[in-house]
Amino acid sequence: PQSQIYKTAVECEEACCKSNDCITFQFRTKEGCLFGGDTRLGAEKDGVSAWCEPRSPDSWHGQRTKSKGTPVEGACSPDTANMNELNGQCFGLGPKRPTQNNTPESCREACCADANCGMWQWRKDAGCFYNKNGHGCNEANPEDLEAFVGKRKVQSGRTYSPYAYTGDFADMATGDFADRAGLEQR
């Protein structure tokens, strides 16, 4: 694509601003410059197909507790569990699960207490996820953990409700997320 000729986030942004076809851009070293259409940010009501993840990429803690339905020896023991087995994000683990504490240990304990659980993952800013199995587990490659830089042009005639840069992300614009994303604290 034409956007691939730009080698920095600044070059990518400037080219997108000059283009009538580019509404959004994203840049990170691994993928380079990517132009796109309109993208939903957070709580806007545009639907899943336009979703843009507001959290920076980060590594996960996680482990398989069963293999082909058979318990993995030591996976549920605090002394022998390998909570860093699944550091890249896995998919198919279902909705966020409640845990006693927001820790990898608590997530492992919740999974191990569920007879149907075969795999779990936890991340501080995302919470606990587990299910019978998962799929598409990514490696925790440092290039995949680099945050994207990107922006979206405001489009005339489009209603942004709620507006993406208001308090919609107030809960995410604090603490570790804000530090990693370089956001100012309000």
PDB file of C-alpha atoms in Angstrom:
ATOM      1  CA  PRO A   1       0.000   0.000   0.000  1.00  0.00           C
ATOM      2  CA  GLN A   2       0.994   3.618  -0.545  1.00  0.00           C
ATOM      3  CA  SER A   3       1.137   4.230   3.214  1.00  0.00           C
ATOM      4  CA  GLN A   4       4.074   1.809   3.527  1.00  0.00           C
ATOM      5  CA  ILE A   5       6.488   4.355   2.039  1.00  0.00           C
ATOM      6  CA  TYR A   6       6.406   6.377   5.299  1.00  0.00           C
ATOM      7  CA  LYS A   7       9.012   5.230   7.804  1.00  0.00           C
ATOM      8  CA  THR A   8       8.082   7.162  10.963  1.00  0.00           C
ATOM      9  CA  ALA A   9       4.885   7.970  12.862  1.00  0.00           C
ATOM     10  CA  VAL A  10       5.348  11.681  12.080  1.00  0.00           C
ATOM     11  CA  GLU A  11       5.685  11.033   8.327  1.00  0.00           C
ATOM     12  CA  CYS A  12       2.649   8.729   8.497  1.00  0.00           C
ATOM     13  CA  GLU A  13       0.541  11.349  10.309  1.00  0.00           C
ATOM     14  CA  GLU A  14       1.530  14.156   7.928  1.00  0.00           C
ATOM     15  CA  ALA A  15       0.683  12.024   4.884  1.00  0.00           C
ATOM     16  CA  CYS A  16      -2.677  11.015   6.345  1.00  0.00           C
ATOM     17  CA  CYS A  17      -3.556  14.644   7.078  1.00  0.00           C
ATOM     18  CA  LYS A  18      -2.811  15.576   3.455  1.00  0.00           C
ATOM     19  CA  SER A  19      -4.810  12.649   2.038  1.00  0.00           C
ATOM     20  CA  ASN A  20      -8.540  12.892   1.280  1.00  0.00           C
ATOM     21  CA  ASP A  21      -8.836   9.088   1.537  1.00  0.00           C
ATOM     22  CA  CYS A  22      -7.148   8.604   4.922  1.00  0.00           C
ATOM     23  CA  ILE A  23      -9.412   9.037   7.954  1.00  0.00           C
ATOM     24  CA  THR A  24      -7.266   7.182  10.485  1.00  0.00           C
ATOM     25  CA  PHE A  25      -3.657   6.123  10.656  1.00  0.00           C
ATOM     26  CA  GLN A  26      -1.694   3.775  12.863  1.00  0.00           C
ATOM     27  CA  PHE A  27       2.047   3.271  13.029  1.00  0.00           C
ATOM     28  CA  ARG A  28       4.389   0.911  14.803  1.00  0.00           C
ATOM     29  CA  THR A  29       7.748  -0.385  13.698  1.00  0.00           C
ATOM     30  CA  LYS A  30       6.632  -3.941  12.851  1.00  0.00           C
ATOM     31  CA  GLU A  31       3.723  -2.980  10.550  1.00  0.00           C
ATOM     32  CA  GLY A  32       4.868   0.462   9.454  1.00  0.00           C
ATOM     33  CA  CYS A  33       2.333   3.112   8.416  1.00  0.00           C
ATOM     34  CA  LEU A  34      -1.266   1.977   7.973  1.00  0.00           C
ATOM     35  CA  PHE A  35      -4.062   4.181   6.611  1.00  0.00           C
ATOM     36  CA  GLY A  36      -7.661   3.322   7.390  1.00  0.00           C
ATOM     37  CA  GLY A  37     -11.273   4.383   7.432  1.00  0.00           C
ATOM     38  CA  ASP A  38     -13.327   5.629  10.351  1.00  0.00           C
ATOM     39  CA  THR A  39     -12.618   3.786  13.593  1.00  0.00           C
ATOM     40  CA  ARG A  40     -14.654   3.517  16.776  1.00  0.00           C
ATOM     41  CA  LEU A  41     -12.872   4.566  19.961  1.00  0.00           C
ATOM     42  CA  GLY A  42     -14.311   3.103  23.139  1.00  0.00           C
ATOM     43  CA  ALA A  43     -17.954   3.682  23.963  1.00  0.00           C
ATOM     44  CA  GLU A  44     -19.060   5.168  20.636  1.00  0.00           C
ATOM     45  CA  LYS A  45     -21.972   3.305  19.082  1.00  0.00           C
ATOM     46  CA  ASP A  46     -20.444   2.314  15.708  1.00  0.00           C
ATOM     47  CA  GLY A  47     -20.269  -1.426  16.330  1.00  0.00           C
ATOM     48  CA  VAL A  48     -17.567  -4.039  16.617  1.00  0.00           C
ATOM     49  CA  SER A  49     -16.301  -3.844  13.031  1.00  0.00           C
ATOM     50  CA  ALA A  50     -14.927  -0.349  13.687  1.00  0.00           C
ATOM     51  CA  TRP A  51     -13.358  -1.130  17.097  1.00  0.00           C
ATOM     52  CA  CYS A  52      -9.944   0.174  18.082  1.00  0.00           C
ATOM     53  CA  GLU A  53      -8.415  -1.290  21.266  1.00  0.00           C
ATOM     54  CA  PRO A  54      -7.604   1.607  23.618  1.00  0.00           C
ATOM     55  CA  ARG A  55      -5.098  -0.327  25.745  1.00  0.00           C
ATOM     56  CA  SER A  56      -1.462  -0.596  24.751  1.00  0.00           C
ATOM     57  CA  PRO A  57      -0.224  -4.099  23.952  1.00  0.00           C
ATOM     58  CA  ASP A  58       1.297  -5.838  26.946  1.00  0.00           C
ATOM     59  CA  SER A  59       2.302  -9.327  28.016  1.00  0.00           C
ATOM     60  CA  TRP A  60      -0.096 -11.665  29.803  1.00  0.00           C
ATOM     61  CA  HIS A  61       0.242 -14.269  32.540  1.00  0.00           C
ATOM     62  CA  GLY A  62      -1.431 -17.568  31.774  1.00  0.00           C
ATOM     63  CA  GLN A  63      -1.250 -21.321  31.596  1.00  0.00           C
ATOM     64  CA  ARG A  64      -2.955 -24.429  30.290  1.00  0.00           C
ATOM     65  CA  THR A  65      -4.383 -26.390  33.206  1.00  0.00           C
ATOM     66  CA  LYS A  66      -5.560 -29.259  30.981  1.00  0.00           C
ATOM     67  CA  SER A  67      -4.196 -30.852  27.834  1.00  0.00           C
ATOM     68  CA  LYS A  68      -6.775 -32.749  25.743  1.00  0.00           C
ATOM     69  CA  GLY A  69      -9.030 -32.844  28.820  1.00  0.00           C
ATOM     70  CA  THR A  70      -6.363 -34.273  31.122  1.00  0.00           C
ATOM     71  CA  PRO A  71      -5.116 -32.102  34.008  1.00  0.00           C
ATOM     72  CA  VAL A  72      -1.583 -30.746  33.556  1.00  0.00           C
ATOM     73  CA  GLU A  73       0.476 -31.902  36.520  1.00  0.00           C
ATOM     74  CA  GLY A  74       1.336 -29.033  38.873  1.00  0.00           C
ATOM     75  CA  ALA A  75      -0.602 -26.377  36.918  1.00  0.00           C
ATOM     76  CA  CYS A  76      -2.933 -25.634  39.816  1.00  0.00           C
ATOM     77  CA  SER A  77      -0.298 -25.741  42.542  1.00  0.00           C
ATOM     78  CA  PRO A  78       1.100 -22.388  43.718  1.00  0.00           C
ATOM     79  CA  ASP A  79       4.550 -23.998  44.008  1.00  0.00           C
ATOM     80  CA  THR A  80       4.754 -25.554  40.532  1.00  0.00           C
ATOM     81  CA  ALA A  81       2.423 -23.527  38.290  1.00  0.00           C
ATOM     82  CA  ASN A  82       4.057 -21.864  35.277  1.00  0.00           C
ATOM     83  CA  MET A  83       2.118 -18.605  35.172  1.00  0.00           C
ATOM     84  CA  ASN A  84       4.252 -17.344  32.282  1.00  0.00           C
ATOM     85  CA  GLU A  85       3.528 -20.219  29.899  1.00  0.00           C
ATOM     86  CA  LEU A  86       1.101 -18.096  27.842  1.00  0.00           C
ATOM     87  CA  ASN A  87       2.620 -14.587  27.672  1.00  0.00           C
ATOM     88  CA  GLY A  88       1.047 -13.614  24.339  1.00  0.00           C
ATOM     89  CA  GLN A  89      -2.688 -13.027  24.097  1.00  0.00           C
ATOM     90  CA  CYS A  90      -4.917 -16.068  23.482  1.00  0.00           C
ATOM     91  CA  PHE A  91      -8.414 -15.872  22.014  1.00  0.00           C
ATOM     92  CA  GLY A  92     -11.608 -17.789  22.753  1.00  0.00           C
ATOM     93  CA  LEU A  93     -11.361 -17.512  26.530  1.00  0.00           C
ATOM     94  CA  GLY A  94     -14.768 -15.862  26.856  1.00  0.00           C
ATOM     95  CA  PRO A  95     -15.795 -12.869  28.947  1.00  0.00           C
ATOM     96  CA  LYS A  96     -13.853 -11.350  31.813  1.00  0.00           C
ATOM     97  CA  ARG A  97     -14.270 -13.485  34.941  1.00  0.00           C
ATOM     98  CA  PRO A  98     -14.653 -12.240  38.500  1.00  0.00           C
ATOM     99  CA  THR A  99     -11.813 -13.135  40.855  1.00  0.00           C
ATOM    100  CA  GLN A 100     -11.176 -12.541  44.533  1.00  0.00           C
ATOM    101  CA  ASN A 101      -8.220 -10.261  43.732  1.00  0.00           C
ATOM    102  CA  ASN A 102      -6.942  -8.761  40.481  1.00  0.00           C
ATOM    103  CA  THR A 103      -3.830 -10.958  40.394  1.00  0.00           C
ATOM    104  CA  PRO A 104      -2.579 -13.827  38.225  1.00  0.00           C
ATOM    105  CA  GLU A 105      -2.680 -16.092  41.278  1.00  0.00           C
ATOM    106  CA  SER A 106      -6.352 -15.326  41.853  1.00  0.00           C
ATOM    107  CA  CYS A 107      -7.139 -15.969  38.180  1.00  0.00           C
ATOM    108  CA  ARG A 108      -5.321 -19.316  38.292  1.00  0.00           C
ATOM    109  CA  GLU A 109      -7.219 -20.255  41.462  1.00  0.00           C
ATOM    110  CA  ALA A 110     -10.584 -19.353  39.869  1.00  0.00           C
ATOM    111  CA  CYS A 111      -9.789 -21.451  36.789  1.00  0.00           C
ATOM    112  CA  CYS A 112      -8.581 -24.394  38.864  1.00  0.00           C
ATOM    113  CA  ALA A 113     -11.778 -24.258  40.963  1.00  0.00           C
ATOM    114  CA  ASP A 114     -13.882 -24.625  37.775  1.00  0.00           C
ATOM    115  CA  ALA A 115     -13.976 -28.255  36.575  1.00  0.00           C
ATOM    116  CA  ASN A 116     -14.532 -27.060  32.983  1.00  0.00           C
ATOM    117  CA  CYS A 117     -11.516 -24.736  32.856  1.00  0.00           C
ATOM    118  CA  GLY A 118      -8.522 -25.827  30.822  1.00  0.00           C
ATOM    119  CA  MET A 119      -6.710 -22.537  30.203  1.00  0.00           C
ATOM    120  CA  TRP A 120      -6.500 -19.099  31.814  1.00  0.00           C
ATOM    121  CA  GLN A 121      -4.939 -15.688  31.170  1.00  0.00           C
ATOM    122  CA  TRP A 122      -4.642 -12.523  33.236  1.00  0.00           C
ATOM    123  CA  ARG A 123      -3.404  -9.006  32.617  1.00  0.00           C
ATOM    124  CA  LYS A 124      -3.498  -6.187  35.182  1.00  0.00           C
ATOM    125  CA  ASP A 125      -5.388  -3.739  32.954  1.00  0.00           C
ATOM    126  CA  ALA A 126      -7.699  -6.378  31.433  1.00  0.00           C
ATOM    127  CA  GLY A 127      -8.482  -8.861  34.217  1.00  0.00           C
ATOM    128  CA  CYS A 128      -8.995 -12.622  34.243  1.00  0.00           C
ATOM    129  CA  PHE A 129     -10.186 -14.797  31.347  1.00  0.00           C
ATOM    130  CA  TYR A 130     -10.545 -18.570  31.260  1.00  0.00           C
ATOM    131  CA  ASN A 131     -12.380 -21.281  29.407  1.00  0.00           C
ATOM    132  CA  LYS A 132     -12.271 -24.961  28.473  1.00  0.00           C
ATOM    133  CA  ASN A 133      -9.692 -24.059  25.814  1.00  0.00           C
ATOM    134  CA  GLY A 134      -8.494 -21.168  23.708  1.00  0.00           C
ATOM    135  CA  HIS A 135      -6.929 -20.624  20.316  1.00  0.00           C
ATOM    136  CA  GLY A 136      -4.661 -18.303  18.359  1.00  0.00           C
ATOM    137  CA  CYS A 137      -2.227 -17.799  21.224  1.00  0.00           C
ATOM    138  CA  ASN A 138       0.391 -15.255  20.192  1.00  0.00           C
ATOM    139  CA  GLU A 139       4.026 -15.239  21.167  1.00  0.00           C
ATOM    140  CA  ALA A 140       5.118 -12.445  23.497  1.00  0.00           C
ATOM    141  CA  ASN A 141       7.412 -10.968  20.847  1.00  0.00           C
ATOM    142  CA  PRO A 142       8.717  -7.534  21.959  1.00  0.00           C
ATOM    143  CA  GLU A 143       7.774  -6.108  18.524  1.00  0.00           C
ATOM    144  CA  ASP A 144       4.156  -7.154  19.158  1.00  0.00           C
ATOM    145  CA  LEU A 145       4.169  -5.366  22.512  1.00  0.00           C
ATOM    146  CA  GLU A 146       5.163  -1.983  21.062  1.00  0.00           C
ATOM    147  CA  ALA A 147       2.218   0.421  21.249  1.00  0.00           C
ATOM    148  CA  PHE A 148       0.670   1.738  18.055  1.00  0.00           C
ATOM    149  CA  VAL A 149       0.717   5.503  17.460  1.00  0.00           C
ATOM    150  CA  GLY A 150      -2.376   6.717  15.660  1.00  0.00           C
ATOM    151  CA  LYS A 151      -5.034   9.345  15.221  1.00  0.00           C
ATOM    152  CA  ARG A 152      -8.405   9.849  13.593  1.00  0.00           C
ATOM    153  CA  LYS A 153      -9.612  12.910  11.705  1.00  0.00           C
ATOM    154  CA  VAL A 154     -12.863  14.425  12.885  1.00  0.00           C
ATOM    155  CA  GLN A 155     -15.301  13.969  10.017  1.00  0.00           C
ATOM    156  CA  SER A 156     -17.765  16.764   9.232  1.00  0.00           C
ATOM    157  CA  GLY A 157     -21.388  15.726   9.588  1.00  0.00           C
ATOM    158  CA  ARG A 158     -20.519  12.811  11.892  1.00  0.00           C
ATOM    159  CA  THR A 159     -21.793  12.721  15.449  1.00  0.00           C
ATOM    160  CA  TYR A 160     -19.308  11.480  18.024  1.00  0.00           C
ATOM    161  CA  SER A 161     -21.482  10.450  20.945  1.00  0.00           C
ATOM    162  CA  PRO A 162     -20.195  10.051  23.490  1.00  0.00           C
ATOM    163  CA  TYR A 163     -17.195  11.953  22.249  1.00  0.00           C
ATOM    164  CA  ALA A 164     -14.153   9.696  22.341  1.00  0.00           C
ATOM    165  CA  TYR A 165     -11.886  12.079  24.229  1.00  0.00           C
ATOM    166  CA  THR A 166     -14.114  12.867  27.204  1.00  0.00           C
ATOM    167  CA  GLY A 167     -14.511  10.955  30.454  1.00  0.00           C
ATOM    168  CA  ASP A 168     -15.308   7.725  28.584  1.00  0.00           C
ATOM    169  CA  PHE A 169     -11.789   6.532  29.264  1.00  0.00           C
ATOM    170  CA  ALA A 170     -11.430   8.117  32.684  1.00  0.00           C
ATOM    171  CA  ASP A 171     -10.991   4.702  34.282  1.00  0.00           C
ATOM    172  CA  MET A 172      -8.273   3.814  31.776  1.00  0.00           C
ATOM    173  CA  ALA A 173      -6.555   7.211  31.838  1.00  0.00           C
ATOM    174  CA  THR A 174      -5.098   6.598  35.282  1.00  0.00           C
ATOM    175  CA  GLY A 175      -2.300   4.582  36.782  1.00  0.00           C
ATOM    176  CA  ASP A 176      -0.314   2.070  34.739  1.00  0.00           C
ATOM    177  CA  PHE A 177      -2.336   2.546  31.534  1.00  0.00           C
ATOM    178  CA  ALA A 178      -1.709   6.290  31.531  1.00  0.00           C
ATOM    179  CA  ASP A 179       1.973   5.792  32.279  1.00  0.00           C
ATOM    180  CA  ARG A 180       2.454   3.334  29.410  1.00  0.00           C
ATOM    181  CA  ALA A 181       0.323   5.353  26.993  1.00  0.00           C
ATOM    182  CA  GLY A 182       1.968   8.652  27.954  1.00  0.00           C
ATOM    183  CA  LEU A 183      -1.371  10.219  28.950  1.00  0.00           C
ATOM    184  CA  GLU A 184      -1.592  13.197  31.225  1.00  0.00           C
ATOM    185  CA  GLN A 185      -3.414  12.604  34.484  1.00  0.00           C
ATOM    186  CA  ARG A 186      -6.547  14.774  34.805  1.00  0.00           C
TER     187      ARG A 186
END
